[in-house]
PDB file of C-alpha atoms in Angstrom:
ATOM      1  CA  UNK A   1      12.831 103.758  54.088  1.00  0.00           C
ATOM      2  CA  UNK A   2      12.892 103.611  50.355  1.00  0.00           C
ATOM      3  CA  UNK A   3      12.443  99.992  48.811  1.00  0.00           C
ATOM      4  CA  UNK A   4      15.597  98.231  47.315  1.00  0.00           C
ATOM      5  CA  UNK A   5      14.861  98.101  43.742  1.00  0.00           C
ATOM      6  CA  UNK A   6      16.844  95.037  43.071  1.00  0.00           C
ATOM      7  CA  UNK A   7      14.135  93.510  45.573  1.00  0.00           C
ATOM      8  CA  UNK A   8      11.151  94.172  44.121  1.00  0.00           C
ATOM      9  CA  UNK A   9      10.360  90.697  43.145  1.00  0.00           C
ATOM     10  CA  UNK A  10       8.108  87.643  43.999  1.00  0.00           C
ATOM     11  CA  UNK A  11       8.619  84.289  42.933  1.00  0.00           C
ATOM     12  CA  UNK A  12       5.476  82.754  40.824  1.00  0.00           C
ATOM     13  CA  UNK A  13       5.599  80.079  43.689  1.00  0.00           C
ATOM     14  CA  UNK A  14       4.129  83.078  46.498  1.00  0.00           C
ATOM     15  CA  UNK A  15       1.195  84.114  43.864  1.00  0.00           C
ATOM     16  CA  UNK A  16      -0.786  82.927  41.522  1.00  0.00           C
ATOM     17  CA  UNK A  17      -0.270  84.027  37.431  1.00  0.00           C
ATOM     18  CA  UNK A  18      -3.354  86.568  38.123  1.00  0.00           C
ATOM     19  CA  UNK A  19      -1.711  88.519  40.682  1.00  0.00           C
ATOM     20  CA  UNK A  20       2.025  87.929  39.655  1.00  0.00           C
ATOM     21  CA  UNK A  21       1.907  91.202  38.032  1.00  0.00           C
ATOM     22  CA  UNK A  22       0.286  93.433  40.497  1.00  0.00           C
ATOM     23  CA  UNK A  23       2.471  92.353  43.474  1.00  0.00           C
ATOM     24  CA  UNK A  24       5.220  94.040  45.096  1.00  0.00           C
ATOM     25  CA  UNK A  25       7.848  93.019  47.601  1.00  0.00           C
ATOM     26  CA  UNK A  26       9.381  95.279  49.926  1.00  0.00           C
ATOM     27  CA  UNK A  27      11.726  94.561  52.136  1.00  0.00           C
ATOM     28  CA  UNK A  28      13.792  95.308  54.933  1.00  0.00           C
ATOM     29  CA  UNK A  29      16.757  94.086  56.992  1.00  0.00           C
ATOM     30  CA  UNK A  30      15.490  91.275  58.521  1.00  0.00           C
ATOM     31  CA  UNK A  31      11.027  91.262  57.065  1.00  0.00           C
ATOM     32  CA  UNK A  32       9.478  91.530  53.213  1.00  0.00           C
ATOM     33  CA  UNK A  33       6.543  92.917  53.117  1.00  0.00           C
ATOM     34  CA  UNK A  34       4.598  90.584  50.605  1.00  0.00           C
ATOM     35  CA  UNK A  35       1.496  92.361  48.708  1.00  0.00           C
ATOM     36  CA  UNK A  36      -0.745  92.064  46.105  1.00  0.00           C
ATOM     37  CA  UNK A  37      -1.965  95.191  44.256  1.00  0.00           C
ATOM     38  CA  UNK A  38       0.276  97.155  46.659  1.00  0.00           C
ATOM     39  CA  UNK A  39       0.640 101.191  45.775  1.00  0.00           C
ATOM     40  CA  UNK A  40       3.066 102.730  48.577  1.00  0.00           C
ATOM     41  CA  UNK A  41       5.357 101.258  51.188  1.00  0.00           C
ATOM     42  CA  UNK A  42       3.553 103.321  53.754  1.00  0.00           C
ATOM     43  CA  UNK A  43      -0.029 102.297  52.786  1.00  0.00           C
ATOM     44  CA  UNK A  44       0.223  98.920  51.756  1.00  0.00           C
ATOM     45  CA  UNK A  45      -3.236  97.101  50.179  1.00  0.00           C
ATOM     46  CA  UNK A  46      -4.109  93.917  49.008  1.00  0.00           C
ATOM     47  CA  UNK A  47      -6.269  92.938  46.442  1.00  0.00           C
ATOM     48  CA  UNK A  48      -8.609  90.454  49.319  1.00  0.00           C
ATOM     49  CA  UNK A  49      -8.088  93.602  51.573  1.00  0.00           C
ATOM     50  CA  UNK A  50      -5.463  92.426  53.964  1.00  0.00           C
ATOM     51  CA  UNK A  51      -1.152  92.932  54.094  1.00  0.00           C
ATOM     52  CA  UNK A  52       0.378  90.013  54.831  1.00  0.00           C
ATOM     53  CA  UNK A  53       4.035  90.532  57.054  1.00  0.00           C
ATOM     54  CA  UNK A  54       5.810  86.846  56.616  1.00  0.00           C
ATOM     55  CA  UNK A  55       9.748  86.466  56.843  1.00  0.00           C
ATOM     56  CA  UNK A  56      12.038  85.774  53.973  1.00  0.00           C
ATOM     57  CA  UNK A  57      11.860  82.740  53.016  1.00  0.00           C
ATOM     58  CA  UNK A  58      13.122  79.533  55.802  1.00  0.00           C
ATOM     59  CA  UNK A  59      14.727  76.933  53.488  1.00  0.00           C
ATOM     60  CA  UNK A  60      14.405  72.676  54.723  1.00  0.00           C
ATOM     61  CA  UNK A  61      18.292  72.596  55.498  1.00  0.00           C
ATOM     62  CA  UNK A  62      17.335  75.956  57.929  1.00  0.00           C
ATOM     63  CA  UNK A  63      15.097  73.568  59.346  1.00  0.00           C
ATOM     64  CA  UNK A  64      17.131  70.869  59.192  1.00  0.00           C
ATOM     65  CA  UNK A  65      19.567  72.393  61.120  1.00  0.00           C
ATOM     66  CA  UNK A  66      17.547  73.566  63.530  1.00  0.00           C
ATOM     67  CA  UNK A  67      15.814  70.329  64.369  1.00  0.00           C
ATOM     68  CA  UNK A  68      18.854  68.639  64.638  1.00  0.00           C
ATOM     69  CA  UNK A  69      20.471  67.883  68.111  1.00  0.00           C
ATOM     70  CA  UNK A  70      23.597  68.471  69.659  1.00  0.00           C
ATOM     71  CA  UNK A  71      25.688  66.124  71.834  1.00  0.00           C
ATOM     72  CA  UNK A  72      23.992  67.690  74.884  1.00  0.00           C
ATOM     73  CA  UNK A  73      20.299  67.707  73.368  1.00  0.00           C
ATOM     74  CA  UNK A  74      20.836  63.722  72.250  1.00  0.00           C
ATOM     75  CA  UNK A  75      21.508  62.880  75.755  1.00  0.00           C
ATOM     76  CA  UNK A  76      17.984  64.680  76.667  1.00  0.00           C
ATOM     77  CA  UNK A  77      16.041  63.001  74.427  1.00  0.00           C
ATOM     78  CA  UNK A  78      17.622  59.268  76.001  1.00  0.00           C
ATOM     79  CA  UNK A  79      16.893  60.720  79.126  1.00  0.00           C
ATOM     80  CA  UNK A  80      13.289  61.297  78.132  1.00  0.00           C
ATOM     81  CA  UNK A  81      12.807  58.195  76.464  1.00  0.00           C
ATOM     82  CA  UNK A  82      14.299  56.345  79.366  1.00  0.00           C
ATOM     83  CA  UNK A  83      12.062  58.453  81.722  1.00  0.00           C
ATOM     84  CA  UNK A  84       9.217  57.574  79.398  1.00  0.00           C
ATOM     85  CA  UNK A  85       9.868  53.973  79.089  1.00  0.00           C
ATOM     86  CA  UNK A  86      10.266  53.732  82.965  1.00  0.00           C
ATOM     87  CA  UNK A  87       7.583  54.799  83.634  1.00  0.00           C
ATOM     88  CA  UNK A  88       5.641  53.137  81.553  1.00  0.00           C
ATOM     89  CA  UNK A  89       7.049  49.608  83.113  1.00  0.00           C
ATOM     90  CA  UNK A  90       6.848  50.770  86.889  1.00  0.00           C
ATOM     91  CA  UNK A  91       3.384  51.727  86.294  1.00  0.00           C
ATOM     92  CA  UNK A  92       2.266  48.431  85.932  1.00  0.00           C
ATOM     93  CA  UNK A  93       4.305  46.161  88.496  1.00  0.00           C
ATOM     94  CA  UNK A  94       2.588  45.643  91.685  1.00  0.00           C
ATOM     95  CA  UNK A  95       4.600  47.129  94.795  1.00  0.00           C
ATOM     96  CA  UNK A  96       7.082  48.895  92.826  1.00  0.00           C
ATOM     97  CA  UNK A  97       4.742  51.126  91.004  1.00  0.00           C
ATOM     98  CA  UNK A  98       4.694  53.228  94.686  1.00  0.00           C
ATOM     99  CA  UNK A  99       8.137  54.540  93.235  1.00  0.00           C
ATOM    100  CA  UNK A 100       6.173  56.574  91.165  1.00  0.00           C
ATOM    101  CA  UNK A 101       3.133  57.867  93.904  1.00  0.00           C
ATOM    102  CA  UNK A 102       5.064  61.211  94.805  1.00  0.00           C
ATOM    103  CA  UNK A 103       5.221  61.874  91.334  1.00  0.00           C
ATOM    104  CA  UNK A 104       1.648  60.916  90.226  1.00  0.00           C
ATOM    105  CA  UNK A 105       0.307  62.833  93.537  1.00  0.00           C
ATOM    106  CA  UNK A 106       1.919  66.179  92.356  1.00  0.00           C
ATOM    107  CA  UNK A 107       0.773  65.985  88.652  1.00  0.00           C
ATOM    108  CA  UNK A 108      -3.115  65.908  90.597  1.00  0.00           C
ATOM    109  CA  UNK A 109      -2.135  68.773  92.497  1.00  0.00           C
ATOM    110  CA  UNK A 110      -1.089  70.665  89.497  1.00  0.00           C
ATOM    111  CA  UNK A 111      -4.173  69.225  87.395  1.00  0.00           C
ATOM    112  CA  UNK A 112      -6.215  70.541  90.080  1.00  0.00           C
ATOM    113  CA  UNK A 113      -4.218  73.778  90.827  1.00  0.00           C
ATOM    114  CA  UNK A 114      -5.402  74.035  86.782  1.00  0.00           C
ATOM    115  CA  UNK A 115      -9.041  73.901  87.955  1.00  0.00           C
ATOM    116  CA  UNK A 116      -8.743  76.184  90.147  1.00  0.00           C
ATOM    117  CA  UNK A 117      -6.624  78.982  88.336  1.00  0.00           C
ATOM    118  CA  UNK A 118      -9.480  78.820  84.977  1.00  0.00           C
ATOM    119  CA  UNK A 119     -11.751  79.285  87.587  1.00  0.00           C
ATOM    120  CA  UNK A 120     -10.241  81.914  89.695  1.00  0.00           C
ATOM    121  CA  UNK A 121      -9.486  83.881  86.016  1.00  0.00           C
ATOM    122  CA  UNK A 122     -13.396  83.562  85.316  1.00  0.00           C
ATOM    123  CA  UNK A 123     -14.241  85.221  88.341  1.00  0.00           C
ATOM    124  CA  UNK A 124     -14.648  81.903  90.991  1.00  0.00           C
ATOM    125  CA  UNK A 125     -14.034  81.647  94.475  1.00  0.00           C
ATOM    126  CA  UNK A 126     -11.635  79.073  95.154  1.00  0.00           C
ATOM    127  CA  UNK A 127     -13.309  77.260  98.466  1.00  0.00           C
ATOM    128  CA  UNK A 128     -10.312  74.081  98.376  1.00  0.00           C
ATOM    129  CA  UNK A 129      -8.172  71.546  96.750  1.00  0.00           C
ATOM    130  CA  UNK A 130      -7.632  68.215  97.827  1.00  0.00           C
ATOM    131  CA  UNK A 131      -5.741  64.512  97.013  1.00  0.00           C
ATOM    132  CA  UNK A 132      -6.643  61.557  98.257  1.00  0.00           C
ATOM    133  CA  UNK A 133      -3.985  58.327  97.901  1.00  0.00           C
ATOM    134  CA  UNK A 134      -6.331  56.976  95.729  1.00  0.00           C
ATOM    135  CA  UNK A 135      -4.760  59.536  92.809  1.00  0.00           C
ATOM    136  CA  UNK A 136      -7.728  61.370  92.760  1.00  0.00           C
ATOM    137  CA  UNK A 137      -8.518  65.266  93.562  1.00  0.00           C
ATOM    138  CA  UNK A 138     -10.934  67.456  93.814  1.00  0.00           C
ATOM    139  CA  UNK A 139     -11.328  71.224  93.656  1.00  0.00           C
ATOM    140  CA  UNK A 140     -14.375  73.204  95.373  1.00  0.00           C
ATOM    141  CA  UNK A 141     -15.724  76.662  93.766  1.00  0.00           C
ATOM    142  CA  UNK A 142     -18.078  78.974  93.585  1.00  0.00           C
ATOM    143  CA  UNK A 143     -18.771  80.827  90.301  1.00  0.00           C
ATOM    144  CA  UNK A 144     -16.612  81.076  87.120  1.00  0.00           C
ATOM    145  CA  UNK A 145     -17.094  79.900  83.609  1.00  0.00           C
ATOM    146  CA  UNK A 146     -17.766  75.921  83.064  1.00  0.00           C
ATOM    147  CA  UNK A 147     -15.913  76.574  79.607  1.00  0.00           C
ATOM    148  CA  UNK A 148     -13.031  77.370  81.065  1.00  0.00           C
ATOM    149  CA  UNK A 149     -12.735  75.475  84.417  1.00  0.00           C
ATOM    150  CA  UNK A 150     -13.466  71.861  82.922  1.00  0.00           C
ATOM    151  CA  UNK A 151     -10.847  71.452  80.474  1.00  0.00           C
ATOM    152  CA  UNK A 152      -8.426  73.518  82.042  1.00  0.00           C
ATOM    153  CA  UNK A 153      -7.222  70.114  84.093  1.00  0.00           C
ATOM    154  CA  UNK A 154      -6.387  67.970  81.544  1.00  0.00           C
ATOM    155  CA  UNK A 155      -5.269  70.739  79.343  1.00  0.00           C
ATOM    156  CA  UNK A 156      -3.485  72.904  81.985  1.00  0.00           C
ATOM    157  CA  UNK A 157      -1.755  70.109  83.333  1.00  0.00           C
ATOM    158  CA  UNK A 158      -0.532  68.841  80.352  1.00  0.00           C
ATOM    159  CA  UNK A 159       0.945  72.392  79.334  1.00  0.00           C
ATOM    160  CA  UNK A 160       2.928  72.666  82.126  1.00  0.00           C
ATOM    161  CA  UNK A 161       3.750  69.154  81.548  1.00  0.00           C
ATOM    162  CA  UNK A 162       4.851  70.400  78.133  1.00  0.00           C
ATOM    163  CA  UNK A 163       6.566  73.392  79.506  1.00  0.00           C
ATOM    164  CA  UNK A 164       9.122  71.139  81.986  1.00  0.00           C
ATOM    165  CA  UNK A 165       9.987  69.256  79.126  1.00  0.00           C
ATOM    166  CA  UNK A 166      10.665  71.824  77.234  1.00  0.00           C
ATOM    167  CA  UNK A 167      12.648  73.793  79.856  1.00  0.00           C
ATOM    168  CA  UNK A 168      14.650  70.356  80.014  1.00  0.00           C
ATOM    169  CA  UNK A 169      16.889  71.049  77.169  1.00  0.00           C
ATOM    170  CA  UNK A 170      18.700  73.700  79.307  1.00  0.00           C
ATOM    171  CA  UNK A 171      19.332  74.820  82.828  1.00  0.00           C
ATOM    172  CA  UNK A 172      18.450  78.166  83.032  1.00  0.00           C
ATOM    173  CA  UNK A 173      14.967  77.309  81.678  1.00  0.00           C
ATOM    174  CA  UNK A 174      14.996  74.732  84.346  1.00  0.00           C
ATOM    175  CA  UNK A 175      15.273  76.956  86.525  1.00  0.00           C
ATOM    176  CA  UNK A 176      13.188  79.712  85.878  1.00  0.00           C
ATOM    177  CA  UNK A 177      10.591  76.926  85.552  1.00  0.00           C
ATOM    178  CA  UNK A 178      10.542  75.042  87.977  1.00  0.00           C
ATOM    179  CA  UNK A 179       9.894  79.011  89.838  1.00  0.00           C
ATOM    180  CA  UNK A 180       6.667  78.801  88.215  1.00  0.00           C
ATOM    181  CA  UNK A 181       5.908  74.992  89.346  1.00  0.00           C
ATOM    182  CA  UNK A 182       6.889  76.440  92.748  1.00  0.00           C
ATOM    183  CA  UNK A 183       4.559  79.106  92.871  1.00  0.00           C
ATOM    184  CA  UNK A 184       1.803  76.905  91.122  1.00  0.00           C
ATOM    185  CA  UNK A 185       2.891  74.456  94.127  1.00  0.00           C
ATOM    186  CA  UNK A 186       2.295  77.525  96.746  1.00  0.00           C
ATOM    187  CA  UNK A 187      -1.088  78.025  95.384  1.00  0.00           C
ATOM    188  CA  UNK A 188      -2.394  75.061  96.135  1.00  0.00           C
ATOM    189  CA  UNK A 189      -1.037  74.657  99.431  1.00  0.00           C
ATOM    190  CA  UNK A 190      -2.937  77.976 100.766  1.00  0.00           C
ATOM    191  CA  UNK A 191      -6.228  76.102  99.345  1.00  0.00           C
ATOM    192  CA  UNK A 192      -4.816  72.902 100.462  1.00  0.00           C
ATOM    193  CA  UNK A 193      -7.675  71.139 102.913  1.00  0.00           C
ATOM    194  CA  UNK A 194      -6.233  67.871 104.038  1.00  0.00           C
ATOM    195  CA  UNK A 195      -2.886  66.699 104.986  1.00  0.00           C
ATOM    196  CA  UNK A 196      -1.689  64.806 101.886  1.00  0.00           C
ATOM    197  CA  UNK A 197      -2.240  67.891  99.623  1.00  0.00           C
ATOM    198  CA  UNK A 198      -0.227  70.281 101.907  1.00  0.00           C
ATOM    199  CA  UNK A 199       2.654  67.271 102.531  1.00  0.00           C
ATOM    200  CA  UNK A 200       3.045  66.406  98.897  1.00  0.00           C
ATOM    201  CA  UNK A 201       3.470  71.114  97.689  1.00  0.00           C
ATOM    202  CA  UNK A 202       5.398  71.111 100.496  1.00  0.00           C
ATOM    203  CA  UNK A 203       7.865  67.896  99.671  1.00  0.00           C
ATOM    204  CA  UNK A 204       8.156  68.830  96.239  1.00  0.00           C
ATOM    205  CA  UNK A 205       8.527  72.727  97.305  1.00  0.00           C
ATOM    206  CA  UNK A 206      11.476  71.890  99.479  1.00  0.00           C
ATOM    207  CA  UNK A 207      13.035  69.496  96.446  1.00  0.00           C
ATOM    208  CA  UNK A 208      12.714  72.080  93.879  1.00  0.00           C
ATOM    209  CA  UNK A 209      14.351  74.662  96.236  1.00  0.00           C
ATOM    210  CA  UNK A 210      17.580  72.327  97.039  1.00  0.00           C
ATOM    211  CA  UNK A 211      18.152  71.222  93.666  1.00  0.00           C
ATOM    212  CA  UNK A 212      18.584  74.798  93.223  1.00  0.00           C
ATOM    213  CA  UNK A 213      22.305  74.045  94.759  1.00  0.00           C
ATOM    214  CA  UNK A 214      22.902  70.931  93.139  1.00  0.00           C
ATOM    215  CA  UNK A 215      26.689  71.776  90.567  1.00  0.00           C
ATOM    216  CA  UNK A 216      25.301  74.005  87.523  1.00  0.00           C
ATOM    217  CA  UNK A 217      22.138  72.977  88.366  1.00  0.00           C
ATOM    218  CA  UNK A 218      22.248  69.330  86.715  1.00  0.00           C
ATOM    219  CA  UNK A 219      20.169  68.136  89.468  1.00  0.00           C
ATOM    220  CA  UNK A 220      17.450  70.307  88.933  1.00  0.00           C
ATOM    221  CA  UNK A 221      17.270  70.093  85.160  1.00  0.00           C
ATOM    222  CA  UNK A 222      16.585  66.865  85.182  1.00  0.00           C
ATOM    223  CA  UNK A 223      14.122  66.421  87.869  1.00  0.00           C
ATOM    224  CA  UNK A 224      12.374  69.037  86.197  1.00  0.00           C
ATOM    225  CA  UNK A 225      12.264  66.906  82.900  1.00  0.00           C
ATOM    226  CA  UNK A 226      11.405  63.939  84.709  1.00  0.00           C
ATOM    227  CA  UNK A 227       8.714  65.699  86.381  1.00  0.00           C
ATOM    228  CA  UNK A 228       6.805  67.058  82.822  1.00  0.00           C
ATOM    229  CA  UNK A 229       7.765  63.427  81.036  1.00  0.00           C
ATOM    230  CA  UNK A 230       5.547  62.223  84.207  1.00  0.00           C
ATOM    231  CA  UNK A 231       3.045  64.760  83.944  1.00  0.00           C
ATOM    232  CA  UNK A 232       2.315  64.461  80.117  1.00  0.00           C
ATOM    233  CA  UNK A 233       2.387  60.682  80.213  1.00  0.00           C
ATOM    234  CA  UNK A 234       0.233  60.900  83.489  1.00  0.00           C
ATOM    235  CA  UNK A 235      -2.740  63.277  81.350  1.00  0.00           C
ATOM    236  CA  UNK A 236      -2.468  61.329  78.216  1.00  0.00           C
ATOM    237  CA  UNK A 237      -2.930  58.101  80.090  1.00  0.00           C
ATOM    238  CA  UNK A 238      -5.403  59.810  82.654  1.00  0.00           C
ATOM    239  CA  UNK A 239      -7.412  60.908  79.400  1.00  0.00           C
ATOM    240  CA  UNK A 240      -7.562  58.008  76.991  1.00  0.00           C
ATOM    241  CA  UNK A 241      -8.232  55.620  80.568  1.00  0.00           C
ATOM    242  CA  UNK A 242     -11.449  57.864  81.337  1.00  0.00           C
ATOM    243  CA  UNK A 243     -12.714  58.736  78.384  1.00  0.00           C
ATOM    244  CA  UNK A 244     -11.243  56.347  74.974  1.00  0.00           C
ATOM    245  CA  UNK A 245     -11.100  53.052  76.553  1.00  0.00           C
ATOM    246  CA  UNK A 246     -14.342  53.639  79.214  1.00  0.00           C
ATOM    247  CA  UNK A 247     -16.720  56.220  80.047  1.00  0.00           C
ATOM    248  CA  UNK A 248     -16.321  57.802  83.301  1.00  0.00           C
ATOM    249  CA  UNK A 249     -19.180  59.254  85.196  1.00  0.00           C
ATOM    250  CA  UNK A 250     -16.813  61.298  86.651  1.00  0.00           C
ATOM    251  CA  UNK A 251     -14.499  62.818  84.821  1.00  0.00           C
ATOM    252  CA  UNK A 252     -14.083  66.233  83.914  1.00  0.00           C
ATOM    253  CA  UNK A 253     -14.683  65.127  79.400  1.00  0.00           C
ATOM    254  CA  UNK A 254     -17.877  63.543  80.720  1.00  0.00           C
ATOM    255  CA  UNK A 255     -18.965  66.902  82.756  1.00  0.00           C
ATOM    256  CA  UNK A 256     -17.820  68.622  80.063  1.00  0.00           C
ATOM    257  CA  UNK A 257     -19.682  67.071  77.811  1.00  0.00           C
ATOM    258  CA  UNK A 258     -22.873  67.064  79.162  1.00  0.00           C
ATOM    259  CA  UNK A 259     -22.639  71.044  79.203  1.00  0.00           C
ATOM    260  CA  UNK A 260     -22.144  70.930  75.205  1.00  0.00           C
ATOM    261  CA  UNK A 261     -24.311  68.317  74.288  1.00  0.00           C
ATOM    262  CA  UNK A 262     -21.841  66.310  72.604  1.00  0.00           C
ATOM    263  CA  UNK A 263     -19.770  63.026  73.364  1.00  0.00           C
ATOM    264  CA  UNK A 264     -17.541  62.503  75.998  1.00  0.00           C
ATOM    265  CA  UNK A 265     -15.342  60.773  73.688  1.00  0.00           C
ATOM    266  CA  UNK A 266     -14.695  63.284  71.274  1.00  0.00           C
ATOM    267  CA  UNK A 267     -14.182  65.872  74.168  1.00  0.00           C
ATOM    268  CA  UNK A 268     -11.315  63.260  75.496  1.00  0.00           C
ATOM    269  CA  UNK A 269     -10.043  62.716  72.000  1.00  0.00           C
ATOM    270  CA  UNK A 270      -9.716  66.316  71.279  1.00  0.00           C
ATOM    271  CA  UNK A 271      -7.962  66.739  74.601  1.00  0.00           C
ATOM    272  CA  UNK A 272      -5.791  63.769  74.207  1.00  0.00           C
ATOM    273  CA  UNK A 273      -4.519  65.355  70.545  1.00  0.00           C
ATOM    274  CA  UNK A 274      -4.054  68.701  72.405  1.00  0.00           C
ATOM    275  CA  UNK A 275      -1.813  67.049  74.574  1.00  0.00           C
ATOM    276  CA  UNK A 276       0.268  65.079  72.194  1.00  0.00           C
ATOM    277  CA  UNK A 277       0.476  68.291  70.365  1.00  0.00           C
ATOM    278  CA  UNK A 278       1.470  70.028  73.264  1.00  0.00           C
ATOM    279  CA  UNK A 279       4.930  67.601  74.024  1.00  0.00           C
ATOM    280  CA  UNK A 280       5.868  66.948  70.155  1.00  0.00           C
ATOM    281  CA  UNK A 281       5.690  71.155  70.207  1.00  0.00           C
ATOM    282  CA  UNK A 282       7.772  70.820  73.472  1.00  0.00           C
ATOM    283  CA  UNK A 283      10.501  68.599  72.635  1.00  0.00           C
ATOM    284  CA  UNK A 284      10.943  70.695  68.725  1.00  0.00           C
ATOM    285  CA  UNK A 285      11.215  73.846  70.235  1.00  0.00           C
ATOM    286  CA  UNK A 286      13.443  72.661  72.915  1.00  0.00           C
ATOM    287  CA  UNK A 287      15.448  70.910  69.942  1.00  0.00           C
ATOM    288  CA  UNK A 288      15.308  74.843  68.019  1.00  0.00           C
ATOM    289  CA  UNK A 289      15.809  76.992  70.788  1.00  0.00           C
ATOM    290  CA  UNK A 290      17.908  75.801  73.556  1.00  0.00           C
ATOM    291  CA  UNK A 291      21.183  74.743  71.855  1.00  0.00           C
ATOM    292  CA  UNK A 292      24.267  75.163  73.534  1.00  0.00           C
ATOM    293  CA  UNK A 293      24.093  75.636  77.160  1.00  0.00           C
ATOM    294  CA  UNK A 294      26.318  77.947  78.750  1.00  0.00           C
ATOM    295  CA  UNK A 295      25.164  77.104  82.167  1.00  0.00           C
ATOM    296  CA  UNK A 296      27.358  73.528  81.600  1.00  0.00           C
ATOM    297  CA  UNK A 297      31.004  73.314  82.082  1.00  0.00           C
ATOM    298  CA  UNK A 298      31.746  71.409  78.814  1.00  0.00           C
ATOM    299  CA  UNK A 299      30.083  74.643  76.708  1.00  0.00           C
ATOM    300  CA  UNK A 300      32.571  77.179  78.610  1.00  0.00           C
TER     301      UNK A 300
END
């Protein structure tokens, strides 16, 4: 394709006066090719050695727009600041807080199906998984990679976490989701080794599959978003209780880092900004992306 003269132009802004006269643009329908000391379209070179492929250029009202909600996306983010802020209260109140046990029982399970997919990925045997009511879990192996099995709890956990939240701002994503939280679910049930694992996949199994035939799938959507508002508050909590505000033996930052030599501390604080960074990403791309749902009646 050859270039569109009338394009061949870059704004002093993209280079610096040294290279503003040795760069070229070229572009095309929909990317510009952005180069420094560039000779031919079809053997582009820069003058540090590299091309750089960026798209034309996205303008603060483009963003602007993108980031800002609809009618149906504001009534998502009440619903997860409600979630959030429920939570939050029911978690401390004596009696009341067992509202919540299903809920904090199947975020272990997936921390720990975490554990044991890193491991199985680094070449482990997965021996078992179990939850006790205390709201801990524990997952048996032999083999794998440290690296990769001792953060993936936390980490894993609170991507998926991220993921439901995300798939919150519309139903089809819901639903394709919570298919991936089912199989995750599955998983752990074949490794399951006491009752309260296999009973808690198996309730929340049999919920995801009937809100499946809840009216356009409402149900389901928000369960799901309730369910990764729970799980990322339940890792960031989980995180800044065992390693921020007290050291834990224990805990998988402490293991962790033992194995690296360096505080447990700063392990949990990475992980903790990892996770924030993982539901702010959530909720923006759910806010970018997933505008308009045609799965609800009032978009049709």
């Amino acid at each position: 394709m050859q270039p569109n003269m009338a394009d061949k132009q870059l704004s002093k802004e993209a280079l610096g006066p040294s290279e503003e006269k040795a760069a070229t643009r070229y572009s095309g329908p929909q990317m510009a090719y952005i180069t420094a000391g560039a000779t031919l379209p079809g053997h582009l070179s820069l003058h540090h050695g590299a091309a750089v492929l960026v798209r034309r250029a996205i303008t603060k009202d483009d963003v602007g727009h993108a980031l800002t909600p609809t009618q149906d996306q504001k009534y998502i983010l009440i619903a997860i600041c409600a979630y959030a802020l429920g939570i939050l209260v029911l978690w401390h109140i004596p009696y009341v807080n067992i509202i919540l046990l299903p809920f904090k029982l199947v975020t272990v399970a997936l921390h720990e199906f975490c554990h044991a997919a890193a491991g199985l990925c680094s070449g482990a045997r997965i021996k078992s998984i179990t939850i006790d009511p205390d709201e801990g879990g524990q997952t048996l192996m032999s083999g794998g990679k440290w690296c990769c099995v001792m953060p993936a709890g936390y980490l894993g956990s609170s991507l998926l976490g991220a993921l439901m939240v995300f798939a919150g701002f519309n139903v089809l994503a819901s639903k394709i989701v919570s298919v991936i939280i089912g199989v995750c679910l599955l998983a752990t049930l074949f490794w399951a080794k006491n009752w309260l694992t296999r009973g808690i996949t198996v309730l929340f199994v049999g919920l995801i599959v009937g809100l499946w035939f809840t009216p356009h799938g409402i149900g389901l959507r928000y369960v799901v978003l309730f369910m990764g508002v729970m799980s990322s508050l339940y890792c960031l909590w989980d995180i800044v209780d065992d390693t921020v505000r007290r050291k834990v033996n224990e805990s998988d930052a402490t293991k962790f880092a033992e194995k690296t030599h360096c505080s447990s501390r700063l392990c949990g604080l990475s992980w903790l900004f990892l996770s924030l960074v993982f539901l702010v990403g959530a909720i923006l791309l759910g806010l970018a992306f997933l505008k308009g749902d045609p799965s609800l009646p009032s978009n049709n």
